[in-house]
């Protein structure tokens, strides 16, 4: 049987790490079945029924975040709000069949009931007082809410694909509201009708929804619909074991994106956050699609570890295509800004990337360490770099500059040979000249190999930069 999953975010803020993981598991499960099973679809439903809190900005952030993560959904996204008439029609059927009823309680009555239930420690907040009453007894001027006539026998059992068998006595659950007195559908109703109409076979979501699942099961029963398989995945905790919150660092996916994390690294990290395949840490998406199953989702809360994510990101940066990385950092570099310079900068970055990318764990870091290749002369030297260019170093730099300027061939190897010849001639160690040279051409005391740097910068730019420091003082 084909598998249909869905991601059903409420658009009330940015897409956060937990939501992204839920989306990923749903996507990957569908992809697995598309490739190895009878078919798989991953649908997107925007749960925008809370009109006060839902915003278009948040909806766009969901589309954008999912697209960035590479989690493409099938078909058009469904707006839950726009399906209100389907939700109402479904309740109409339940009413006609006597499986739902009109409740004419006033807000004051309900508040009193709730208060009393709380005092008595009962989980049933509503006492079912309109369950068997005739609507003809209705007080004037009160618009009714529609409630489910929930089964009171036995218990509701869910064979959750992650949590195992979970059950609750039906006497613990009161008759839930399906339509409010203003006619608006409740969330619980909307979710069930939508999942049914969308043909969802697997509901994979955070375990904060487990208690909702019991109520939703009651509804499936009332509708005589086949319920989906449920898989409630444990929430993400911070490294201290407490539920993930702002104080553990950023929750929003956007922040990681801006901080220079790659989607493939985030995918790999989120995948492993709650799911395992032996001890494998680095699992590319293609491999993940092959291996993923719900059996191996852990029952314990996963801990979010930024250091681990960062180190995975470093791995994916090293693996990434050089040209792709260059395009990413070009967008972040303040320079170059005009056409000619941009072209020159791009070719330098393309050439230098193979070494640069070994030294960065995020795109932000990569941009910082690449910047010297494209900054305009004269460079601003760091304190350490300024110190490295002392009087003695100046003398050597000046002589070495003449030696390099005389080279016919400006390449890493010839540059190194010429420099080694120079240090042998004057009887100094290579470090004595390499460090001031690095300081002069990069403005810093750390960089990729100095001869590679000279090669990438080219003759004119390298000699110009050396001149700049020699001229200034
Ligand atoms: N809209 C709910 C949320 O954002 C998810 C509901 C569900 O997956 O059933 O938490």
GROMACS .gro file of C-alpha atoms and ligand atoms in nm, residues 6-12 16 19 22 26 45-48 80 187 191-192 195 203-206 208-209 212 216 230 232, ligand 1:
model
   40
    6UNK     CA    1   0.224   1.495   0.596
    7UNK     CA    2   0.387   1.782   0.775
    8UNK     CA    3   0.124   1.999   0.941
    9UNK     CA    4   0.282   2.307   1.094
   10UNK     CA    5   0.088   2.589   1.253
   11UNK     CA    6   0.217   2.908   1.092
   12UNK     CA    7   0.262   3.109   1.406
   16UNK     CA    8   1.213   2.563   1.428
   19UNK     CA    9   0.946   2.113   1.326
   22UNK     CA   10   0.937   1.624   1.206
   26UNK     CA   11   0.790   1.245   0.724
   45UNK     CA   12  -0.080   2.112   0.534
   46UNK     CA   13  -0.072   2.456   0.686
   47UNK     CA   14  -0.274   2.451   1.006
   48UNK     CA   15  -0.386   2.810   0.986
   80UNK     CA   16  -0.671   2.392   0.690
  187UNK     CA   17  -0.843   2.179   1.581
  191UNK     CA   18  -0.691   1.737   1.189
  192UNK     CA   19  -0.890   1.416   1.164
  195UNK     CA   20  -0.582   1.357   0.747
  203UNK     CA   21   0.108   1.054   1.116
  204UNK     CA   22   0.463   1.118   1.233
  205UNK     CA   23   0.486   1.406   1.478
  206UNK     CA   24   0.617   1.518   1.816
  208UNK     CA   25   0.347   1.636   2.263
  209UNK     CA   26   0.056   1.532   2.040
  212UNK     CA   27  -0.445   1.441   2.115
  216UNK     CA   28  -0.846   1.173   1.738
  230UNK     CA   29   0.073   0.697   1.452
  232UNK     CA   30   0.503   1.001   1.806
  474LIG     N1   31  -0.018   2.187   1.385
  474LIG     C1   32   0.043   2.105   1.484
  474LIG     C2   33   0.173   2.167   1.529
  474LIG     O1   34   0.226   2.253   1.461
  474LIG     C3   35   0.074   1.965   1.433
  474LIG     C4   36  -0.046   1.880   1.431
  474LIG     C5   37  -0.021   1.740   1.383
  474LIG     O2   38   0.089   1.709   1.334
  474LIG     O3   39  -0.115   1.663   1.390
  474LIG     O4   40   0.223   2.132   1.634
   0.00000   0.00000   0.00000
